[in-house]
Coordinates of C-alpha atoms and ligand atoms in Angstrom, one line a residue:
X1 CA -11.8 53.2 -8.3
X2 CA -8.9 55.1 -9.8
X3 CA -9.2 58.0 -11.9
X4 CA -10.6 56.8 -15.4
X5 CA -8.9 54.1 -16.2
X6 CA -10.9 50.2 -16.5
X7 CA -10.6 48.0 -14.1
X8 CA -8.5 44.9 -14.3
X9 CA -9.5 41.5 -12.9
X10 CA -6.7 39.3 -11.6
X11 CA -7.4 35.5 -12.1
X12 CA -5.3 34.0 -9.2
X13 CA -4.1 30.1 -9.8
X14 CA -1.2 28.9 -8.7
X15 CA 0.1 32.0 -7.8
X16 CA -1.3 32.7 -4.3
X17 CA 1.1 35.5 -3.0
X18 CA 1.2 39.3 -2.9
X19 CA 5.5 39.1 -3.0
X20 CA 7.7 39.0 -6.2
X21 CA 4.1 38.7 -8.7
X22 CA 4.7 39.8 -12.2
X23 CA 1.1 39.8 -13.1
X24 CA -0.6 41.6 -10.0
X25 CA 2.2 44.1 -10.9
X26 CA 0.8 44.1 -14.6
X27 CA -2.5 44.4 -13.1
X28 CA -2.0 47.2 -11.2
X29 CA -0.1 48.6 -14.3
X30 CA -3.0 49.3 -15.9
X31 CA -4.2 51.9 -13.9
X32 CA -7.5 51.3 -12.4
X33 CA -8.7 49.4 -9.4
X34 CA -7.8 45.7 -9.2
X35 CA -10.5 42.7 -8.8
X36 CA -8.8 39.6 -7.7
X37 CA -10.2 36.1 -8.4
X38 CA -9.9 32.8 -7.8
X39 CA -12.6 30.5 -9.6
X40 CA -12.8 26.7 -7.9
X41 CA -13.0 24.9 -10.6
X42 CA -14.7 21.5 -9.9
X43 CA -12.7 19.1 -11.8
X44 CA -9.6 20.6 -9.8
X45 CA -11.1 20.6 -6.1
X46 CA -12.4 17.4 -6.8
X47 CA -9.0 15.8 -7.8
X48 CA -7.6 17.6 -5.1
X49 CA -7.8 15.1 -2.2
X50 CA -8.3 16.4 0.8
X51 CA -4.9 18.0 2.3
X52 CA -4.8 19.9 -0.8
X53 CA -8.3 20.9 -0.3
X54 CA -7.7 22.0 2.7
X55 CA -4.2 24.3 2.4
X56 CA -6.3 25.6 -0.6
X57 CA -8.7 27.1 1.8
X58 CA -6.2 28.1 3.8
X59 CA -4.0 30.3 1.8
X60 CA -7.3 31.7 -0.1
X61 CA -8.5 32.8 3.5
X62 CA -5.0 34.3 4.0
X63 CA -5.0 36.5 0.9
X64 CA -9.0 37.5 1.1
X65 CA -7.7 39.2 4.2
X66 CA -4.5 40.6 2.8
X67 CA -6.6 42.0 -0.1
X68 CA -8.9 43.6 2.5
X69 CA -11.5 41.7 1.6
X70 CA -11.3 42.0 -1.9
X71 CA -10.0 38.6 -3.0
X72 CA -13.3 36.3 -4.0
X73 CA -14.1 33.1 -4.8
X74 CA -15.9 31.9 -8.0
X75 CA -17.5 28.7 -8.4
X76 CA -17.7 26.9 -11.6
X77 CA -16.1 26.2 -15.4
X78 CA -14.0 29.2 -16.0
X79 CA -14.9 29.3 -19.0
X80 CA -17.9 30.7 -18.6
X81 CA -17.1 32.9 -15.5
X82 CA -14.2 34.3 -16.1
X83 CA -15.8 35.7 -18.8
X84 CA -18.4 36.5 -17.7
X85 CA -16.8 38.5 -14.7
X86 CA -14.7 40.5 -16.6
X87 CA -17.7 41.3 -18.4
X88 CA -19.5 42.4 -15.3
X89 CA -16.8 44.7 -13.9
X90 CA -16.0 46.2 -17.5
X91 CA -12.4 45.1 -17.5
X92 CA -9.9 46.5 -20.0
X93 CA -7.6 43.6 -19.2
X94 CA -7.3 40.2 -17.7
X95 CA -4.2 39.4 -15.7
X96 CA -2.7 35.6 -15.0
X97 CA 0.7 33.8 -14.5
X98 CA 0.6 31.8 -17.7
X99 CA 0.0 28.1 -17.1
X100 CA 1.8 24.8 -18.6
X101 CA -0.2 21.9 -17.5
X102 CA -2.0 20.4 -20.3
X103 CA -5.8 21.1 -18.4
X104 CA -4.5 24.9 -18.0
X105 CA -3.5 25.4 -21.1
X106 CA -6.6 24.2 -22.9
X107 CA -8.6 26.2 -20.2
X108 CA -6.8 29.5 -21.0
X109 CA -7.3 29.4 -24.3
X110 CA -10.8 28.6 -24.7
X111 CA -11.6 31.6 -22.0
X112 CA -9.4 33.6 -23.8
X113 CA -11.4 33.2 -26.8
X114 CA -14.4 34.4 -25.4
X115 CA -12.8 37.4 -23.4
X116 CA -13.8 41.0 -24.8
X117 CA -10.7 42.1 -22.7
X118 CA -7.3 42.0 -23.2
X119 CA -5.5 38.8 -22.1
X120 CA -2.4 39.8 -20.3
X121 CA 0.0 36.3 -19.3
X122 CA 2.9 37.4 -17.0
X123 CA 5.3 35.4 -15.3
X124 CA 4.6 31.4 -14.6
X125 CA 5.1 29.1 -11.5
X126 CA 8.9 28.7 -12.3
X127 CA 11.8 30.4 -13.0
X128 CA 12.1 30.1 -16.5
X129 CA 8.7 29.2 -18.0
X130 CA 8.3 25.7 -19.3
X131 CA 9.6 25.6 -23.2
X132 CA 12.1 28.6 -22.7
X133 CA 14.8 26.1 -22.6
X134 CA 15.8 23.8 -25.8
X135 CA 18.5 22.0 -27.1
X136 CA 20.5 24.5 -29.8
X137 CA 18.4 22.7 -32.6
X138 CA 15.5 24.3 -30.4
X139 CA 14.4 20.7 -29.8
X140 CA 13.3 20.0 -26.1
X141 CA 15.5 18.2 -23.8
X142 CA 14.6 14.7 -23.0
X143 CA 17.7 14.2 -20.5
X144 CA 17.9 15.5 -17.0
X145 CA 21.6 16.9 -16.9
X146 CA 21.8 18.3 -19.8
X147 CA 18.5 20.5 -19.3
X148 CA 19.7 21.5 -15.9
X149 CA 23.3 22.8 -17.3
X150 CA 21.0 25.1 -20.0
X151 CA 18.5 26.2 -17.5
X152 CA 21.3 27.7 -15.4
X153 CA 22.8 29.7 -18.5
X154 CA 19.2 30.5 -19.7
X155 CA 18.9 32.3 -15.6
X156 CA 15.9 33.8 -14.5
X157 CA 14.8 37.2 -13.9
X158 CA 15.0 39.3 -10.8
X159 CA 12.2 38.9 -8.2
X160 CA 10.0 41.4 -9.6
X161 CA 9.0 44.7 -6.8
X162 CA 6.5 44.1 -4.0
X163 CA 4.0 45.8 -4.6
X164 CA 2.6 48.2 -1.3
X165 CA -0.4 49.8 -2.5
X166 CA -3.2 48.4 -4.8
X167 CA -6.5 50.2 -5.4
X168 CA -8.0 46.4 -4.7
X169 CA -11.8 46.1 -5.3
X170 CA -13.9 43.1 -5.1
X171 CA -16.2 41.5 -7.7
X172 CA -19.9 42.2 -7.1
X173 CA -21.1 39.2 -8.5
X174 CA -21.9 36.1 -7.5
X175 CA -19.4 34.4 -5.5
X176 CA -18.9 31.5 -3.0
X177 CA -19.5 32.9 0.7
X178 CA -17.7 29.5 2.4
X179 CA -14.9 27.4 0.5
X180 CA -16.4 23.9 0.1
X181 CA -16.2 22.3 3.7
X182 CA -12.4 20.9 3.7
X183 CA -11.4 18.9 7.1
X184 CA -8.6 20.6 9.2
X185 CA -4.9 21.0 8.2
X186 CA -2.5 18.5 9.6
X187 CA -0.5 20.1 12.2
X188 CA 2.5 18.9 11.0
X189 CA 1.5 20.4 7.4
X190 CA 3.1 24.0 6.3
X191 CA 0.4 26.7 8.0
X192 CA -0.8 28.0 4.5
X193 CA -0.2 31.8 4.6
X194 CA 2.4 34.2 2.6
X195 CA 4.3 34.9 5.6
X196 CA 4.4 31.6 6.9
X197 CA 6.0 30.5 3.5
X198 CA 8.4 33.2 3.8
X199 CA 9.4 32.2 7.3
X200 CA 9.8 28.9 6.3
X201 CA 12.0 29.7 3.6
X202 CA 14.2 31.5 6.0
X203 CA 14.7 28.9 8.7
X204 CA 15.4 26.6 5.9
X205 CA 18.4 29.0 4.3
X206 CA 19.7 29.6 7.6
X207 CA 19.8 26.7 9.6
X208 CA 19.4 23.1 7.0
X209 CA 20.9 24.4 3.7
X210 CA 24.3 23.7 4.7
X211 CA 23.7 20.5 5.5
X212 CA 20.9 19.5 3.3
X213 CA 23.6 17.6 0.9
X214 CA 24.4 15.4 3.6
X215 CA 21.4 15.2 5.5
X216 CA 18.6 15.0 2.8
X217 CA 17.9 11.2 2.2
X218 CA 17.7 10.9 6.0
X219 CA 14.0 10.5 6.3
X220 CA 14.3 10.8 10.5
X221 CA 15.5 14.7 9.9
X222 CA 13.5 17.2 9.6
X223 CA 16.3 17.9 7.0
X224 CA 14.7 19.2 3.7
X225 CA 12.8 22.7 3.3
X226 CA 9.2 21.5 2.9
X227 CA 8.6 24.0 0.7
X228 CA 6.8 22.0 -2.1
X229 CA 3.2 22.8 -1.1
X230 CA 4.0 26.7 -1.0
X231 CA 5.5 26.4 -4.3
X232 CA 3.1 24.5 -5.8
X233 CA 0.6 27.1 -5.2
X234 CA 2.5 30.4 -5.5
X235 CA 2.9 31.1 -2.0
X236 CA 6.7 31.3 -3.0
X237 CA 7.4 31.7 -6.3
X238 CA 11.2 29.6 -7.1
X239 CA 12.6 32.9 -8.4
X240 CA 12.4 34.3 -5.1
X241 CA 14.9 31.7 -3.9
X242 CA 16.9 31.7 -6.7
X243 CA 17.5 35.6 -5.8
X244 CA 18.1 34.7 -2.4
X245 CA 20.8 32.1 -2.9
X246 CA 22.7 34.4 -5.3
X247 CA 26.6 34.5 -4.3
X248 CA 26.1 31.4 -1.6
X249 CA 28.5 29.1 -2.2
X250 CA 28.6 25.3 -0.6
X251 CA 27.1 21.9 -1.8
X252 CA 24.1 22.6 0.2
X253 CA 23.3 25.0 -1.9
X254 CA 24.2 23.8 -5.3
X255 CA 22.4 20.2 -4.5
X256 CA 19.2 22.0 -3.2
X257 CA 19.0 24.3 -6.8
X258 CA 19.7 21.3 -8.4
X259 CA 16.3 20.1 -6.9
X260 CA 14.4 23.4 -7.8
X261 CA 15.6 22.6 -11.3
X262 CA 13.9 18.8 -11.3
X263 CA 10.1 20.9 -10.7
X264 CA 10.8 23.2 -13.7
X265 CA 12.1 20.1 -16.0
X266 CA 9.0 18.0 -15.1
X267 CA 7.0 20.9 -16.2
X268 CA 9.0 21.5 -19.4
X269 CA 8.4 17.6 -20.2
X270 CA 4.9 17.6 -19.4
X271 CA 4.6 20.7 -21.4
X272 CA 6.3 19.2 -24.6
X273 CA 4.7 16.0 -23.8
X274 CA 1.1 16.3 -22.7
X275 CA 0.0 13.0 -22.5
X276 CA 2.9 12.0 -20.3
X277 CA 0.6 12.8 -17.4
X278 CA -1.2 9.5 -17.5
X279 CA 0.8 8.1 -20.7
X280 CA 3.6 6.5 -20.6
X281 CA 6.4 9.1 -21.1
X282 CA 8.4 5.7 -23.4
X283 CA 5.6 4.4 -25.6
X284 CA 7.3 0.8 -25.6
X285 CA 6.1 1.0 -21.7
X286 CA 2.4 0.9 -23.6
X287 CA 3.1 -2.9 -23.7
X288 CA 4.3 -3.7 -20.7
X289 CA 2.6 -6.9 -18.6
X290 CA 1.0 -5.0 -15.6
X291 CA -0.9 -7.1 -13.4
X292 CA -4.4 -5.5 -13.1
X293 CA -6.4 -8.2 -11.7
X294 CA -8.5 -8.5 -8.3
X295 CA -5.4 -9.8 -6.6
X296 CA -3.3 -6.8 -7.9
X297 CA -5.7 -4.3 -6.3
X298 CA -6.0 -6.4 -3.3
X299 CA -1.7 -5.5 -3.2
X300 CA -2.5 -2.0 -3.8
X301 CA -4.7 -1.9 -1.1
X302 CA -2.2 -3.3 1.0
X303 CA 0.3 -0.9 0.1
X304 CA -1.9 2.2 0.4
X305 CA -3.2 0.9 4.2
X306 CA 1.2 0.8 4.6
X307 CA 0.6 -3.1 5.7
X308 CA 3.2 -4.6 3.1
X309 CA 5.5 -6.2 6.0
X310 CA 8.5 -4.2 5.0
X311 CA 8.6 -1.2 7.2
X312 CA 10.4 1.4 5.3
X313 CA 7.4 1.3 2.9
X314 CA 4.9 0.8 5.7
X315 CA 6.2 3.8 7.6
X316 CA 6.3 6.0 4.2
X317 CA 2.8 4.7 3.4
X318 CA 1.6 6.0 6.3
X319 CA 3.4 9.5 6.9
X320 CA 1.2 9.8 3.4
X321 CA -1.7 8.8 5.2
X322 CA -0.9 10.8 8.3
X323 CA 0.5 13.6 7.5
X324 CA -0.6 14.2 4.0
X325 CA 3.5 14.5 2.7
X326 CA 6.2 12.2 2.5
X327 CA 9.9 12.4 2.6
X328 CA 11.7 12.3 -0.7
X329 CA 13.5 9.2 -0.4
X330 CA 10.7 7.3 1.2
X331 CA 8.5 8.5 -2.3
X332 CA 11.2 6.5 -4.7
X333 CA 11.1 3.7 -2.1
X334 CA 7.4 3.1 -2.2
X335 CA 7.0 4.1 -5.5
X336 CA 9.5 1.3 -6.9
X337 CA 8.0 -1.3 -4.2
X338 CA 4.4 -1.1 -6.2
X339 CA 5.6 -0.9 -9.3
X340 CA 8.9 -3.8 -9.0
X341 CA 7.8 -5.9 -6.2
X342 CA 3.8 -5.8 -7.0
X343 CA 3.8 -5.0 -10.1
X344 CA 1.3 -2.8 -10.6
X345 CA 0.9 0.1 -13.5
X346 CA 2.4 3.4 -12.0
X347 CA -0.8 5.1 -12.7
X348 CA -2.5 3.8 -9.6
X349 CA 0.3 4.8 -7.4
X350 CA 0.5 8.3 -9.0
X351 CA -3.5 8.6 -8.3
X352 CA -3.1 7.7 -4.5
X353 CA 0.0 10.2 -4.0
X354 CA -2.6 12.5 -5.8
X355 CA -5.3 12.4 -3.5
X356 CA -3.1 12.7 -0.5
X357 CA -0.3 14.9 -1.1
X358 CA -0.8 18.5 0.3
X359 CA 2.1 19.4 -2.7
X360 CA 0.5 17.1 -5.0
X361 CA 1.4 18.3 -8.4
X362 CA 0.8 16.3 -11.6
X363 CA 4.2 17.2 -13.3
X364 CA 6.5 16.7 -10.1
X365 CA 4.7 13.6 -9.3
X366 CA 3.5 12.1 -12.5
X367 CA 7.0 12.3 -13.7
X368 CA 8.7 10.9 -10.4
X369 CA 6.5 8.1 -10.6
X370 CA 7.4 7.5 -14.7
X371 CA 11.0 7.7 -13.3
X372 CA 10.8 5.3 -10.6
X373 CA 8.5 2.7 -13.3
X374 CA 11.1 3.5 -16.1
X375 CA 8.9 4.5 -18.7
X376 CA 10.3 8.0 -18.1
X377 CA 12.7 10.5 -19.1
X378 CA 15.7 8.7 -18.2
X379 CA 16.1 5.6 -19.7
X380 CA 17.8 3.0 -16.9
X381 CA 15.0 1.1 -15.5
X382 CA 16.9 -1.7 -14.2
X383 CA 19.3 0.0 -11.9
X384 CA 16.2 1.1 -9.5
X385 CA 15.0 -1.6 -8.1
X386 CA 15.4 -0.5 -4.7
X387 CA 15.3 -3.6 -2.2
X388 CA 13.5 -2.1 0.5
X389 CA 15.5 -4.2 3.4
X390 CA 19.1 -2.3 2.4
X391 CA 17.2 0.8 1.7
X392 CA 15.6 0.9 5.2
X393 CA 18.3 0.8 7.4
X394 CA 20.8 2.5 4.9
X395 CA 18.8 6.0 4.8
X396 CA 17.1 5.6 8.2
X397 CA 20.0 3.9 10.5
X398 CA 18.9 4.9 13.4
X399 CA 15.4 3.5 12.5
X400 CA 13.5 6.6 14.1
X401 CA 11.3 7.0 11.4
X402 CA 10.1 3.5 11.3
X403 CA 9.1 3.7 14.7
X404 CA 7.6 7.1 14.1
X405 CA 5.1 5.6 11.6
X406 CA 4.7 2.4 13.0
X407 CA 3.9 2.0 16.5
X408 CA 4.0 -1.6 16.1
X409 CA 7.6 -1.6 15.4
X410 CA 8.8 0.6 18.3
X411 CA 10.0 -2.2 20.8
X412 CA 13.0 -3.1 18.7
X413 CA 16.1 -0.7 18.5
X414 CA 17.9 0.7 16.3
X415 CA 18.3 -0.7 13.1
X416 CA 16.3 -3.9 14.1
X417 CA 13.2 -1.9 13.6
X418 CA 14.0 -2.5 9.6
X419 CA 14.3 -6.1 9.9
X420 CA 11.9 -7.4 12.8
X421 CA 11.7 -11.0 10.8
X422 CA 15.4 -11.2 12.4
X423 CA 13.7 -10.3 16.3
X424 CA 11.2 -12.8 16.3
X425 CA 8.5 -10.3 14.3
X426 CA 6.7 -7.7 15.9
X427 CA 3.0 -8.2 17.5
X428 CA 0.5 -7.1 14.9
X429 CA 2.8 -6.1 12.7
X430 CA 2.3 -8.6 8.9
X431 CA 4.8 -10.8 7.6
X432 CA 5.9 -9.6 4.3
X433 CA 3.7 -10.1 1.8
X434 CA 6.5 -10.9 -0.9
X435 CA 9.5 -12.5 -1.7
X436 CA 11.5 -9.8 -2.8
X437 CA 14.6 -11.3 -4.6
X438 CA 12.0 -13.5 -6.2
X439 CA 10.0 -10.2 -7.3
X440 CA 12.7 -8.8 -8.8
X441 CA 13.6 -11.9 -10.8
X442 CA 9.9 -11.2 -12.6
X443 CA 10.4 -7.1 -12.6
X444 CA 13.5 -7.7 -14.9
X445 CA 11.7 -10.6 -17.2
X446 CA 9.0 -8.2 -17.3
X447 CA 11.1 -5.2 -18.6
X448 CA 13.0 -7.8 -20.6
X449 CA 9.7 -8.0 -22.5
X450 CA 9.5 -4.3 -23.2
X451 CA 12.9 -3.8 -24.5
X452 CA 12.8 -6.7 -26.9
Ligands
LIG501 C1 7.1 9.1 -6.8 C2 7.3 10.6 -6.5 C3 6.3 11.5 -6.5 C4 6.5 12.8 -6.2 N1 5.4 13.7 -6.2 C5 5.6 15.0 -6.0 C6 4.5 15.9 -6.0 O1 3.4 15.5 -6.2 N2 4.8 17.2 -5.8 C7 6.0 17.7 -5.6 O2 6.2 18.9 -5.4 N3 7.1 16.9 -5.6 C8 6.9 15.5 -5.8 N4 8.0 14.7 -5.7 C9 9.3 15.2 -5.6 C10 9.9 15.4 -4.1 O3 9.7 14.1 -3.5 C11 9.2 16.5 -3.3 O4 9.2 17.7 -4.1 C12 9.9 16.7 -2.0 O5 9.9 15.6 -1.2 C13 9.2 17.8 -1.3 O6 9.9 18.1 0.0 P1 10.7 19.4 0.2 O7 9.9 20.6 -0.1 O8 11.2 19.3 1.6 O9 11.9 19.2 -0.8 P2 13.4 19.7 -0.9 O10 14.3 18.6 -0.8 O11 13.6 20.8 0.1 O12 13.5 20.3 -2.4 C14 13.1 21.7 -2.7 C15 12.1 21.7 -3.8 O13 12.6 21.2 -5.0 C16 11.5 20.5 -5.7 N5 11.9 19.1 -5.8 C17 12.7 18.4 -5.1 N6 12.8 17.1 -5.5 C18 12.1 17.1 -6.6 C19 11.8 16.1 -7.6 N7 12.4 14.8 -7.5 N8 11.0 16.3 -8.6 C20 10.4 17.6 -8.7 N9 10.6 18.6 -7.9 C21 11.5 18.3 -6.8 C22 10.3 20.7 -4.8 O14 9.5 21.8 -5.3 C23 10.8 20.9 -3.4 O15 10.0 21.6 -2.6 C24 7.8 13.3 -6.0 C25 8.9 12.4 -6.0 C26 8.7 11.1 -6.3 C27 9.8 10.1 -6.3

């Protein structure tokens, strides 16, 4: 340990990463040795699904060895042992990037309460923390554009230093040896270290942000960053980014920020707006006519297996299933096809993108999924509902990514992969299992109900 001074523990969260980290450098601040953490808290890894689980394990096992060692894992309610740590190691101070999500919050401050050392929040997962922004009445904003316009002039801070050396010391006390057993990483998934993250970041500003305007909806590209799982846990924080773009100019650029900005108004919402994370976001939505019966989950089952009969959905449905990530546009495509054509409550499709998104994030998604239904922040239901024939071979023309996903599909060219009803079907491939112009008749006399 150094010289006199108390130790200080460093709870990790969502902020896996050594680079740009506000509260390690608070941490280390303090003067003594510092005790990283990370405490698996049961009702998170169980909710995690399983390629969440397993990048978890991955980028823990990257910074246990980047810590020397020194990074360990706790098992159980952190409120008791967080507490109960920093009791152990006689901690002046206890170091976190503040949370927003309604579970964090509520966590924090009951361990805080119980904490004989000083609580010390620095920094958050975003670029400007979640209820920094407001309307000049210092009301929060309910609208997309607007928010985004403020969060620019708000700005952010500069990547804070990297810190070289810390006096890192690990906790004594009783710890998990081995993560819970989580199945291998899909090879297609990020690789789940710091320097991974940072390389990805790189290719992605030098080579696809140019073209990401133009190339993004294209779910055949490999034309987006995939950064989402990184920054969902901290291995880059958004600021970093932010820095990075400063002074580029270019459409790329200013429609990829643009992006960035959706993750930090989702969290602002869900912030404001706590029980939008399984509420409806538009409480009129409370009463609207979701089918819930046997045959509706018998639907859903169809649409989680990605055996619907329309293969834009089938091929998203099962990237998910595949690959543990989907493509952005493919995400409102589905998501509108089980909540307009099957009609069934957005909840159950935000549970299933849950349990098999590596980036799985309950604001990001939560909120996309109350966009596509309509019973979110932006108040045009009717315009989305995406027909999933046009949508197909509009964003996927060359019809790659239908035959990626399903093999079924792959003897018919081109665009015919979109529309194999037209080619005589496809062997083993389902007829569609609704009549979508007939399904959208009942959508819109369904949300007819809701605004009357
Ligand atoms: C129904 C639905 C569910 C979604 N669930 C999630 C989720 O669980 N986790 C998640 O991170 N994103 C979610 N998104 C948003 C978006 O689809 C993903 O962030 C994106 O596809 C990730 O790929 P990328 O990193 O290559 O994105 P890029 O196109 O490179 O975008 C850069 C970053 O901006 C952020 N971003 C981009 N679009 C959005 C958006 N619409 N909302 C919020 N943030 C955005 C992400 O952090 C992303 O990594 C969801 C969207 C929909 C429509």
């Amino acid at each position: 340990m150094s010289g006199s001074a108390e130790p200080a523990l460093l709870w990790l969260r969502r902020d896996l990463r050594l680079a740009d980290h506000p509260a390690l450098l608070r941490a280390r601040e303090a003067g003594g040795a510092v005790v990283p953490i990370f405490v698996l808290d049961q009702r998170l890894w169980a909710t995690a699904g399983t390629p969440r689980q397993a990048f978890l394990a991955g980028a823990l096992a990257d910074l246990a060895d980047r810590t020397g060692g020194a990074l360990r894992v706790l098992s159980g309610d952190p409120r008791t042992t967080v507490p109960a740590a920093a009791r152990a190691i006689g901690a002046g101070s206890v170091h976190v990037s503040e949370e927003f999500t309604p579970y964090g919050t509520e966590r924090d401050a009951a361990v805080r309460e119980k904490l004989d050392a000083e609580w010390v929040a620095t920094g958050s997962p975003y670029a400007v923390s979640p209820g920094r922004v407001t309307k000049g009445d210092g009301t929060p904003f309910k609208v997309f554009t607007p928010f985004s316009r403020a969060w620019r002039e708000h700005g952010w801070r500069d990547p804070a230093p990297t810190v070289r050396t810390v006096d890192w010391q690990p906790y004594d006390g009783p710890h998990l040896r081995e993560l819970p057993p989580a199945p291998d990483l899909d090879e297609h998934l990020p690789t789940p270290t710091e320097a991974a993250a940072r390389e990805a970041w790189h290719a992605f500003r030098d080579d696809r942000l140019d073209g990401y305007a133009d190339a993004r909806n294209d779910p055949g590209l490999d034309a987006t960053s995939r950064l989402s799982a990184y920054l969902h846990l901290g291995l880059l924080h958004p600021r970093t980014l932010l820095a990075d773009l400063e002074g580029r100019r270019g459409t790329g650029v200013e429609v990829w920020r643009t992006e960035l900005c959706w993750r930090e108004f989702y969290a602002d919402v869900l912030h404001h707006n706590p029980g939008s994370a399984w509420g409806n976001y538009d409480q009129r939505f409370d009463r609207f006519p979701w089918d819930t019966d046997d045959e509706a989950k018998e639907r859903l089952g169809r649409w989680q297996r990605g055996e619907t009969g329309f293969p834009i959905v089938d091929a998203g449905m099962r990237q998910l299933l595949g690959e543990g990530w989907m493509h952005n546009r493919v995400r409102m495509i589905t998501a509108s096809f089980l909540v307009k054509d099957l009609h069934c409550p957005w909840q159950w499709g935000a549970r299933h993108f849950l349990d098999h998104l590596v980036d799985g994030d309950l604001a990001s998604n939560n909120h996309g999924w109350q966009w596509t239904a309509g019973s979110g922040t932006d108040a045009s239901p009717y315009v989305r509902i995406f027909n999933p024939m046009l949508q197909g071979p509009k964003y996927d023309a060359s019809g790659d990514y239908v035959r990626r996903w399903v093999p079924e599909l792959r003897g018919l060219e081109g665009k015919a992969a979109h529309e194999p009803w037209e080619h005589g079907g496809a062997a083993g491939y389902p007829e569609r299992m609704v009549d979508h112009a007939a399904e959208r008749t009942d959508a819109l006399a369904r949300y007819e109900r809701v605004r009357s």
